[in-house]
CSV table of C-alpha atoms in Angstrom, one decimal:
chain,number,residue,atom,x,y,z
A,714,MET,CA,-4.4,29.3,22.0
A,715,SER,CA,-3.1,28.4,25.4
A,716,SER,CA,-0.9,25.3,26.2
A,717,VAL,CA,-2.3,21.8,26.6
A,718,THR,CA,-2.6,22.5,30.4
A,719,GLY,CA,-4.6,25.3,32.0
A,720,ARG,CA,-7.1,25.7,29.1
A,721,ARG,CA,-10.0,28.0,29.6
A,722,VAL,CA,-13.0,26.0,28.7
A,723,GLY,CA,-16.6,27.2,28.3
A,724,ILE,CA,-19.1,24.4,28.8
A,725,PHE,CA,-22.4,25.1,27.0
A,726,GLY,CA,-25.4,22.9,28.0
A,727,LEU,CA,-28.8,22.3,29.5
A,728,PHE,CA,-27.6,22.4,33.1
A,729,ALA,CA,-30.4,24.3,34.9
A,730,GLY,CA,-34.0,23.5,35.6
A,731,GLY,CA,-33.5,20.6,38.0
A,732,ASN,CA,-32.7,17.8,35.5
A,733,LEU,CA,-30.5,15.4,37.6
A,734,GLY,CA,-29.2,13.6,34.5
A,735,ASN,CA,-28.0,16.8,33.0
A,736,GLU,CA,-26.3,17.8,36.3
A,737,ALA,CA,-24.6,14.4,36.3
A,738,THR,CA,-23.4,15.2,32.7
A,739,LEU,CA,-21.8,18.4,33.9
A,740,ALA,CA,-20.2,16.6,36.8
A,741,ALA,CA,-18.8,14.0,34.4
A,742,THR,CA,-17.5,16.7,32.1
A,743,LEU,CA,-15.8,18.5,34.9
A,744,TYR,CA,-14.2,15.2,36.1
A,745,GLY,CA,-13.1,14.2,32.6
A,746,LEU,CA,-11.5,17.5,31.9
A,747,SER,CA,-9.7,17.6,35.3
A,748,GLN,CA,-8.3,14.1,34.6
A,749,SER,CA,-6.7,15.3,31.4
A,750,ASP,CA,-5.9,18.9,32.4
A,751,HIS,CA,-5.5,19.4,36.2
A,752,ASP,CA,-5.3,23.2,35.7
A,753,CYS,CA,-8.3,23.5,33.4
A,754,GLN,CA,-10.3,26.7,34.1
A,755,VAL,CA,-14.0,26.1,33.5
A,756,THR,CA,-16.9,28.5,32.8
A,757,LEU,CA,-20.4,27.2,32.9
A,758,ILE,CA,-22.7,28.5,30.1
A,759,SER,CA,-26.3,27.6,31.0
A,760,GLN,CA,-29.9,28.8,31.0
A,761,GLN,CA,-30.0,30.2,34.6
A,762,PRO,CA,-26.5,29.7,35.9
A,763,ASP,CA,-27.2,31.7,39.1
A,764,ALA,CA,-30.4,29.9,40.1
A,765,PRO,CA,-30.2,27.7,43.3
A,766,SER,CA,-29.4,24.2,42.2
A,767,GLY,CA,-27.4,21.1,42.8
A,768,LEU,CA,-25.0,22.0,40.0
A,769,PRO,CA,-21.4,21.1,40.6
A,770,GLY,CA,-19.2,24.2,41.2
A,771,THR,CA,-17.3,26.0,38.5
A,772,ALA,CA,-15.1,29.1,38.6
A,773,ARG,CA,-17.5,31.2,36.5
A,774,ARG,CA,-21.1,31.0,35.4
A,775,TRP,CA,-22.5,32.8,32.3
A,776,SER,CA,-26.0,32.8,30.9
A,777,HIS,CA,-26.8,31.4,27.5
A,778,ASP,CA,-28.1,34.9,26.7
A,779,PRO,CA,-26.0,37.9,27.8
A,780,LEU,CA,-28.7,40.3,27.0
A,781,PRO,CA,-32.1,38.7,27.8
A,782,VAL,CA,-35.2,40.6,26.6
A,783,ALA,CA,-37.9,38.0,27.3
A,784,PRO,CA,-38.1,38.7,31.1
A,785,LEU,CA,-38.8,42.4,30.2
A,786,LEU,CA,-42.0,41.3,28.5
A,787,ASP,CA,-43.5,39.1,31.3
A,788,ASN,CA,-46.3,41.7,31.9
A,789,PHE,CA,-46.6,42.8,28.3
A,790,ARG,CA,-50.2,43.2,26.9
A,791,PRO,CA,-51.7,42.1,24.7
A,792,VAL,CA,-50.3,38.6,25.2
A,793,ARG,CA,-50.8,37.6,21.5
A,794,LEU,CA,-48.2,40.2,20.5
A,795,ARG,CA,-45.6,39.2,23.1
A,796,ASN,CA,-43.6,36.9,20.8
A,797,THR,CA,-43.7,39.5,18.0
A,798,VAL,CA,-42.3,42.2,20.2
A,799,ARG,CA,-39.7,39.8,21.7
A,800,ALA,CA,-38.5,38.9,18.2
A,801,LEU,CA,-38.3,42.6,17.3
A,802,LEU,CA,-36.3,43.5,20.4
A,803,GLU,CA,-33.9,40.6,19.9
A,804,ASN,CA,-33.3,41.6,16.3
A,805,LEU,CA,-32.6,45.2,17.4
A,806,THR,CA,-30.2,44.1,20.1
A,807,HIS,CA,-28.5,41.4,18.1
A,808,PRO,CA,-25.4,43.6,17.2
A,809,LEU,CA,-24.8,44.3,20.9
A,810,ARG,CA,-25.4,40.7,21.8
A,811,ARG,CA,-22.9,39.6,19.2
A,812,LEU,CA,-20.3,42.0,20.6
A,813,LEU,CA,-20.8,40.8,24.1
A,814,LEU,CA,-20.5,37.2,23.1
A,815,ARG,CA,-17.3,37.8,21.2
A,816,ARG,CA,-15.8,39.5,24.2
A,817,ARG,CA,-16.7,36.5,26.3
A,818,CYS,CA,-15.3,34.1,23.8
A,819,ARG,CA,-12.0,35.9,23.8
A,820,GLU,CA,-11.7,34.7,27.5
A,821,LEU,CA,-11.9,31.1,26.3
A,822,ASP,CA,-9.6,28.6,24.6
A,823,LEU,CA,-12.3,26.1,23.9
A,824,LEU,CA,-16.1,26.0,23.6
A,825,LEU,CA,-17.4,22.6,24.6
A,826,VAL,CA,-21.0,21.6,24.0
A,827,ALA,CA,-21.2,18.7,26.5
A,828,GLY,CA,-23.8,15.9,26.3
A,829,THR,CA,-27.5,16.3,27.0
A,830,GLY,CA,-30.2,16.4,24.4
A,831,ILE,CA,-28.9,19.7,23.3
A,832,ALA,CA,-30.3,19.6,19.7
A,833,ASP,CA,-33.9,18.6,20.0
A,834,ASP,CA,-37.1,20.7,20.5
A,835,PHE,CA,-38.5,19.0,23.6
A,836,GLY,CA,-39.9,22.0,25.4
A,837,GLN,CA,-37.7,24.4,23.4
A,838,GLU,CA,-38.8,27.2,21.1
A,839,PRO,CA,-36.6,28.3,18.2
A,840,HIS,CA,-35.6,31.5,20.1
A,841,GLN,CA,-34.4,29.6,23.1
A,842,VAL,CA,-31.5,27.0,23.0
A,843,PRO,CA,-31.4,26.7,19.1
A,844,LEU,CA,-30.8,30.4,18.8
A,845,HIS,CA,-28.4,30.7,21.8
A,846,LEU,CA,-26.3,27.8,20.7
A,847,LEU,CA,-25.9,29.3,17.3
A,848,TYR,CA,-25.0,32.7,18.8
A,849,TRP,CA,-22.2,31.1,20.9
A,850,CYS,CA,-20.9,29.0,18.1
A,851,GLN,CA,-20.8,32.0,15.8
A,852,ALA,CA,-19.0,34.1,18.4
A,853,ALA,CA,-16.5,31.3,19.1
A,854,SER,CA,-15.8,30.9,15.4
A,855,ALA,CA,-15.4,34.6,14.8
A,856,THR,CA,-12.8,34.8,17.6
A,857,GLY,CA,-10.9,31.6,16.6
A,858,VAL,CA,-12.1,29.5,19.5
A,859,PRO,CA,-12.4,25.8,18.7
A,860,ILE,CA,-15.9,24.3,19.0
A,861,ARG,CA,-16.5,20.7,20.0
A,862,PHE,CA,-19.8,18.8,20.4
A,863,VAL,CA,-19.2,15.9,22.7
A,864,SER,CA,-21.5,12.9,23.1
A,865,VAL,CA,-24.6,15.1,22.4
A,866,GLY,CA,-28.1,14.0,21.8
A,867,ALA,CA,-29.8,15.4,18.7
A,868,GLY,CA,-33.3,15.3,17.2
A,869,PRO,CA,-36.1,15.2,16.6
A,870,VAL,CA,-36.9,18.8,15.7
A,871,ALA,CA,-40.1,19.8,14.0
A,872,SER,CA,-39.5,23.5,13.5
A,873,ASP,CA,-37.8,24.5,10.3
A,874,VAL,CA,-36.3,27.6,12.1
A,875,SER,CA,-34.8,25.4,14.8
A,876,ARG,CA,-33.4,22.9,12.3
A,877,ALA,CA,-31.7,25.7,10.4
A,878,ARG,CA,-30.2,27.1,13.6
A,879,PHE,CA,-28.9,23.7,14.7
A,880,ARG,CA,-27.6,23.1,11.2
A,881,ALA,CA,-25.6,26.3,11.3
A,882,ALA,CA,-24.2,25.6,14.8
A,883,PHE,CA,-23.1,22.0,14.1
A,884,ALA,CA,-21.5,23.1,10.9
A,885,LEU,CA,-19.1,25.4,12.8
A,886,ALA,CA,-17.8,22.6,15.1
A,887,GLY,CA,-14.4,21.1,14.4
A,888,TYR,CA,-15.3,18.0,16.4
A,889,ARG,CA,-18.6,16.2,16.8
A,890,SER,CA,-19.6,13.0,18.6
A,891,TYR,CA,-23.1,11.7,19.5
A,892,ARG,CA,-24.5,9.5,22.2
A,893,ASP,CA,-26.3,7.3,19.8
A,894,ALA,CA,-26.6,6.6,16.0
A,895,ALA,CA,-30.0,8.2,15.7
A,896,SER,CA,-28.5,11.5,16.8
A,897,ARG,CA,-25.8,11.3,14.2
A,898,GLU,CA,-28.4,10.4,11.6
A,899,PHE,CA,-30.5,13.4,12.6
A,900,VAL,CA,-27.5,15.7,12.1
A,901,ARG,CA,-26.8,14.1,8.8
A,902,SER,CA,-30.4,14.9,7.8
A,903,LEU,CA,-29.7,18.5,8.4
A,904,GLY,CA,-27.1,18.5,5.6
A,905,ILE,CA,-24.0,18.1,7.7
A,906,ASP,CA,-21.2,15.7,6.6
A,907,VAL,CA,-21.0,13.3,9.6
A,908,SER,CA,-18.6,10.8,7.9
A,909,ARG,CA,-15.9,11.6,10.4
A,910,ASP,CA,-18.2,11.9,13.4
A,911,GLN,CA,-18.3,9.2,16.0
A,912,VAL,CA,-21.0,7.6,18.2
A,913,MET,CA,-19.6,7.7,21.8
A,914,PRO,CA,-21.1,6.8,25.2
A,915,ASP,CA,-23.2,9.2,27.2
A,916,LEU,CA,-20.8,11.2,29.3
A,917,VAL,CA,-22.4,10.1,32.6
A,918,PHE,CA,-20.7,6.8,32.2
A,919,GLY,CA,-17.5,8.7,32.9
A,920,LEU,CA,-18.5,8.8,36.5
A,921,PHE,CA,-18.1,5.0,36.9
A,922,ASP,CA,-15.2,5.1,39.3
A,923,GLN,CA,-16.6,8.1,41.2
A,924,VAL,CA,-20.0,6.6,42.1
A,925,SER,CA,-19.3,2.9,42.5
A,926,ASP,CA,-19.4,3.2,46.3
A,927,LEU,CA,-23.0,4.4,46.1
A,928,ALA,CA,-24.2,1.0,45.0
A,929,LYS,CA,-25.1,-1.6,47.6
A,930,ALA,CA,-24.9,-5.3,46.8
A,931,VAL,CA,-27.7,-6.5,44.5
A,932,HIS,CA,-30.2,-9.0,45.9
A,933,TRP,CA,-31.2,-11.5,43.3
A,934,PRO,CA,-34.0,-12.3,42.9
A,935,PRO,CA,-34.7,-8.6,43.6
A,936,ARG,CA,-36.2,-7.4,46.8
A,937,THR,CA,-36.5,-3.7,46.0
A,938,ILE,CA,-37.5,-2.2,42.7
A,939,ALA,CA,-36.9,1.4,41.7
A,940,ILE,CA,-39.7,3.0,39.6
A,941,GLY,CA,-38.5,6.2,37.9
A,942,VAL,CA,-41.4,8.6,37.4
A,943,MET,CA,-41.6,11.6,35.1
A,944,ALA,CA,-44.1,14.4,34.6
A,945,TYR,CA,-44.7,12.9,31.2
A,946,SER,CA,-47.3,14.5,28.9
A,947,GLY,CA,-46.0,13.7,25.4
A,948,TRP,CA,-43.6,15.5,23.1
A,949,ASN,CA,-44.7,19.1,22.9
A,950,ALA,CA,-48.4,18.1,22.9
A,951,GLU,CA,-51.0,20.8,22.9
A,952,ARG,CA,-52.7,21.4,26.3
A,953,THR,CA,-55.7,19.1,26.1
A,954,THR,CA,-53.7,16.2,24.6
A,955,ALA,CA,-50.9,16.8,27.2
A,956,LEU,CA,-53.3,16.5,30.1
A,957,HIS,CA,-54.8,13.3,28.7
A,958,ASN,CA,-51.3,11.9,28.2
A,959,TYR,CA,-50.2,12.8,31.7
A,960,THR,CA,-53.4,11.3,33.3
A,961,ASP,CA,-53.1,8.1,31.4
A,962,TYR,CA,-49.4,7.7,32.2
A,963,VAL,CA,-49.9,8.3,35.9
A,964,THR,CA,-52.8,5.9,36.0
A,965,ARG,CA,-50.8,3.1,34.4
A,966,LEU,CA,-47.7,3.8,36.5
A,967,THR,CA,-49.9,3.7,39.6
A,968,GLU,CA,-51.3,0.4,38.6
A,969,LEU,CA,-47.8,-0.9,38.0
A,970,THR,CA,-46.6,0.3,41.4
A,971,HIS,CA,-49.5,-1.3,43.1
A,972,SER,CA,-49.0,-4.6,41.3
A,973,ILE,CA,-45.3,-4.8,42.1
A,974,LEU,CA,-46.1,-4.2,45.8
A,975,THR,CA,-48.8,-6.9,45.9
A,976,ARG,CA,-46.2,-9.3,44.6
A,977,GLY,CA,-44.2,-8.7,47.7
A,978,TYR,CA,-41.4,-6.4,46.4
A,979,ASN,CA,-40.4,-3.2,48.1
A,980,VAL,CA,-40.8,-0.1,45.8
A,981,ARG,CA,-38.7,3.0,45.7
A,982,LEU,CA,-40.3,5.8,43.6
A,983,ILE,CA,-37.5,8.0,42.2
A,984,VAL,CA,-37.4,11.3,40.2
A,985,GLY,CA,-35.1,12.4,37.4
A,986,ASN,CA,-36.0,16.1,37.7
A,987,ARG,CA,-36.1,17.4,41.3
A,988,VAL,CA,-38.5,20.2,40.3
A,989,ARG,CA,-40.9,18.8,37.6
A,990,ASP,CA,-41.2,15.2,38.7
A,991,LEU,CA,-41.9,15.6,42.4
A,992,ALA,CA,-45.6,16.3,42.1
A,993,THR,CA,-46.0,13.2,39.9
A,994,LEU,CA,-44.1,11.1,42.5
A,995,ASN,CA,-46.4,12.3,45.3
A,996,GLU,CA,-49.5,11.8,43.2
A,997,ILE,CA,-48.6,8.1,42.5
A,998,ALA,CA,-47.7,7.5,46.1
A,999,GLY,CA,-50.9,9.0,47.3
A,1000,ARG,CA,-53.0,7.0,44.9
A,1001,VAL,CA,-51.4,3.7,46.0
A,1002,LYS,CA,-52.0,4.6,49.6
A,1003,LYS,CA,-55.7,5.1,48.9
A,1004,MET,CA,-55.9,1.8,47.0
A,1005,GLN,CA,-54.3,-0.3,49.7
A,1006,PRO,CA,-52.9,1.5,52.8
A,1007,SER,CA,-51.4,-1.7,54.1
A,1008,LEU,CA,-48.8,-1.8,51.3
A,1009,CYS,CA,-47.3,1.6,52.1
A,1010,ASN,CA,-44.8,0.3,54.6
A,1011,ARG,CA,-43.0,-1.1,51.6
A,1012,LEU,CA,-43.3,2.0,49.4
A,1013,TYR,CA,-40.7,4.7,49.7
A,1014,ALA,CA,-41.0,8.0,47.8
A,1015,ALA,CA,-37.5,9.5,47.2
A,1016,SER,CA,-37.2,13.2,46.6
A,1017,ALA,CA,-33.6,13.6,45.4
A,1018,HIS,CA,-32.1,17.1,45.5
A,1019,THR,CA,-28.9,16.3,43.6
A,1020,TYR,CA,-27.8,13.7,41.0
A,1021,LEU,CA,-25.8,12.0,43.8
A,1022,ASP,CA,-29.0,11.6,45.8
A,1023,ALA,CA,-30.6,10.0,42.8
A,1024,LEU,CA,-27.7,7.6,42.4
A,1025,ARG,CA,-27.9,6.7,46.1
A,1026,ASP,CA,-31.6,6.0,45.7
A,1027,ILE,CA,-31.0,3.7,42.7
A,1028,GLY,CA,-28.0,2.1,44.4
A,1029,GLY,CA,-30.3,0.9,47.2
A,1030,CYS,CA,-32.5,-1.0,44.7
A,1031,ASP,CA,-32.0,-4.2,42.8
A,1032,LEU,CA,-33.8,-3.5,39.6
A,1033,VAL,CA,-34.9,-0.3,37.8
A,1034,VAL,CA,-38.0,0.5,35.8
A,1035,ALA,CA,-37.8,4.1,34.5
A,1036,THR,CA,-39.0,6.6,31.9
A,1037,ARG,CA,-36.3,9.3,32.0
A,1038,PHE,CA,-33.2,8.5,29.9
A,1039,HIS,CA,-30.7,9.3,32.6
A,1040,SER,CA,-32.6,7.3,35.3
A,1041,VAL,CA,-31.9,4.3,33.0
A,1042,VAL,CA,-28.3,5.4,32.6
A,1043,PHE,CA,-27.9,5.7,36.4
A,1044,GLY,CA,-29.3,2.2,36.9
A,1045,LEU,CA,-26.9,0.7,34.3
A,1046,LEU,CA,-24.0,2.7,35.6
A,1047,LEU,CA,-24.6,1.1,39.0
A,1048,GLY,CA,-24.9,-2.4,37.5
A,1049,ARG,CA,-28.7,-2.6,37.9
A,1050,PRO,CA,-30.8,-4.5,35.4
A,1051,CYS,CA,-33.3,-2.0,33.8
A,1052,ILE,CA,-36.6,-1.9,32.1
A,1053,SER,CA,-37.2,1.2,30.0
A,1054,LEU,CA,-40.5,3.0,29.5
A,1055,GLY,CA,-39.0,5.8,27.4
A,1056,TYR,CA,-40.4,8.7,25.5
A,1057,ALA,CA,-37.7,8.9,22.8
A,1058,THR,CA,-35.5,6.5,20.8
A,1059,LYS,CA,-32.4,7.4,23.0
A,1060,ASN,CA,-33.7,4.9,25.6
A,1061,ASP,CA,-34.0,2.1,23.1
A,1062,ALA,CA,-30.5,2.7,21.8
A,1063,LEU,CA,-29.1,2.7,25.3
A,1064,MET,CA,-30.8,-0.5,26.2
A,1065,ALA,CA,-29.7,-2.2,23.0
A,1066,ALA,CA,-26.1,-1.4,23.8
A,1067,PHE,CA,-26.5,-3.4,27.0
A,1068,ASP,CA,-28.3,-6.3,25.2
A,1069,LEU,CA,-31.6,-5.3,26.9
A,1070,ALA,CA,-33.6,-4.2,23.9
A,1071,GLU,CA,-36.4,-6.7,24.6
A,1072,TYR,CA,-37.1,-4.8,27.9
A,1073,CYS,CA,-38.3,-1.6,26.2
A,1074,GLN,CA,-41.7,0.0,25.8
A,1075,THR,CA,-42.8,3.6,25.4
A,1076,ALA,CA,-44.1,5.8,28.1
A,1077,ALA,CA,-47.2,6.5,26.0
A,1078,GLU,CA,-48.2,2.9,25.5
A,1079,PHE,CA,-46.5,0.7,28.1
A,1080,ASP,CA,-48.6,-2.1,29.6
A,1081,PRO,CA,-48.2,-2.7,33.4
A,1082,ALA,CA,-48.8,-6.5,32.8
A,1083,TRP,CA,-46.0,-6.5,30.2
A,1084,VAL,CA,-43.6,-4.9,32.8
A,1085,LEU,CA,-44.4,-7.6,35.3
A,1086,THR,CA,-43.7,-10.3,32.7
A,1087,CYS,CA,-40.4,-8.6,32.0
A,1088,ILE,CA,-39.5,-8.7,35.7
A,1089,ASP,CA,-40.2,-12.4,35.8
A,1090,LYS,CA,-38.3,-13.0,32.6
A,1091,MET,CA,-35.3,-11.0,33.8
A,1092,ILE,CA,-35.2,-13.0,37.1
A,1093,SER,CA,-35.2,-16.3,35.2
A,1094,VAL,CA,-32.2,-15.4,32.9
A,1095,GLN,CA,-29.1,-17.4,33.7
A,1096,PRO,CA,-26.5,-16.1,34.5
A,1097,PRO,CA,-28.1,-13.0,36.1
A,1098,PRO,CA,-27.3,-9.9,34.0
A,1099,MET,CA,-25.5,-7.8,36.6
A,1100,ALA,CA,-22.0,-8.9,35.7
A,1101,SER,CA,-22.4,-8.2,32.0
A,1102,ILE,CA,-24.0,-4.8,32.7
A,1103,ALA,CA,-21.0,-3.8,35.0
A,1104,THR,CA,-18.5,-4.9,32.4
A,1105,LYS,CA,-20.2,-2.9,29.7
A,1106,SER,CA,-20.4,0.2,31.9
A,1107,LEU,CA,-16.7,-0.1,32.6
A,1108,CYS,CA,-16.0,-0.2,28.9
A,1109,LEU,CA,-18.1,2.9,28.3
A,1110,ALA,CA,-16.3,4.7,31.1
A,1111,SER,CA,-13.0,4.0,29.5
A,1112,ALA,CA,-14.3,5.3,26.1
A,1113,VAL,CA,-15.5,8.6,27.8
A,1114,GLU,CA,-12.0,9.0,29.5
A,1115,LEU,CA,-10.2,8.6,26.2
A,1116,GLN,CA,-12.5,11.0,24.5
A,1117,PHE,CA,-11.7,13.7,27.0
A,1118,ALA,CA,-8.0,13.0,26.6
A,1119,ASP,CA,-8.4,13.5,22.9
A,1120,ILE,CA,-10.3,16.8,23.4
A,1121,VAL,CA,-7.6,18.2,25.6
A,1122,ARG,CA,-4.8,17.1,23.3
A,1123,GLY,CA,-6.7,18.6,20.3
């Protein structure tokens, strides 16, 4: 093990694919580590580390899988046998993969699993993140490299195979913390002793001092409302159901956007994933334009390329209505009152921490009229909620800073 300074840290996470919240998580992790260890040497371990993205820079980038076989089967026929062949090839190559991962772990002093919803099955098959996370944890354990899970999200997971792999990975960690109580309870349900594990803030709150200048002064009552869109189609729904879910969500969000505009507010549509959400944003903007073209001079569609772009977009608004978890985090981080239309319990837990639990509905069932009522109610609250939100965000930022200091000392 190296000294307290100059540690070689591998950061494992969901940092590719255009998710701006996850990219902000990486930025917060890099900042937190640098504050506690100025000479820290970081290696990013992600799905597609070399893909063009807005990811913050790191000295090295490694793939989750050092020996990927799935791309070799893209043109394999018959398609129905593709997963069977993939599983066979992965089993055959497992000894070599284990050797390669152990060699890489010998170049590390710490394996850090940093934030994000690392342990759920939203869009993840058992042979993807659940398997790769386990491989890295096993390799780190075998080479004496400490493993720490920091402010991670966990659950739900339907697959028994994925649950078993997550259970084995979490069991190897010497330190675990979770971004909400539901995540800790999920890990407990896997059979892990979580009595010493803590619930800690989402790591993005660690950016509080770094992004404060991105927020303009809040106008209250609000003049501009941010509506955070998502290509939402349900939690791993089958194709027909997913299409129905998406269409229904877009229809209700379009109605909400139109209603907010007709009330005289400006609206800024924002994305939480620069790849997946852009088509949804354009579809909603196009529908509103067809409904009432005269409103479009107060409708702005923001296509963020980086997490800083997203923060600037939100910082130019006075109130946030959003589906994605980190779009809500961004709003609260910048002291903006938020209304959550979430697709998982993580949104509800976050809002409750800011005493905003009454302003939550689900993406699958939210009522546009209810959102309008919430806006009216929030405006009537005295004193306005901005000061309490900013104070809470600052407290969470301090907790994130202390956690990184403990990680480096440990």
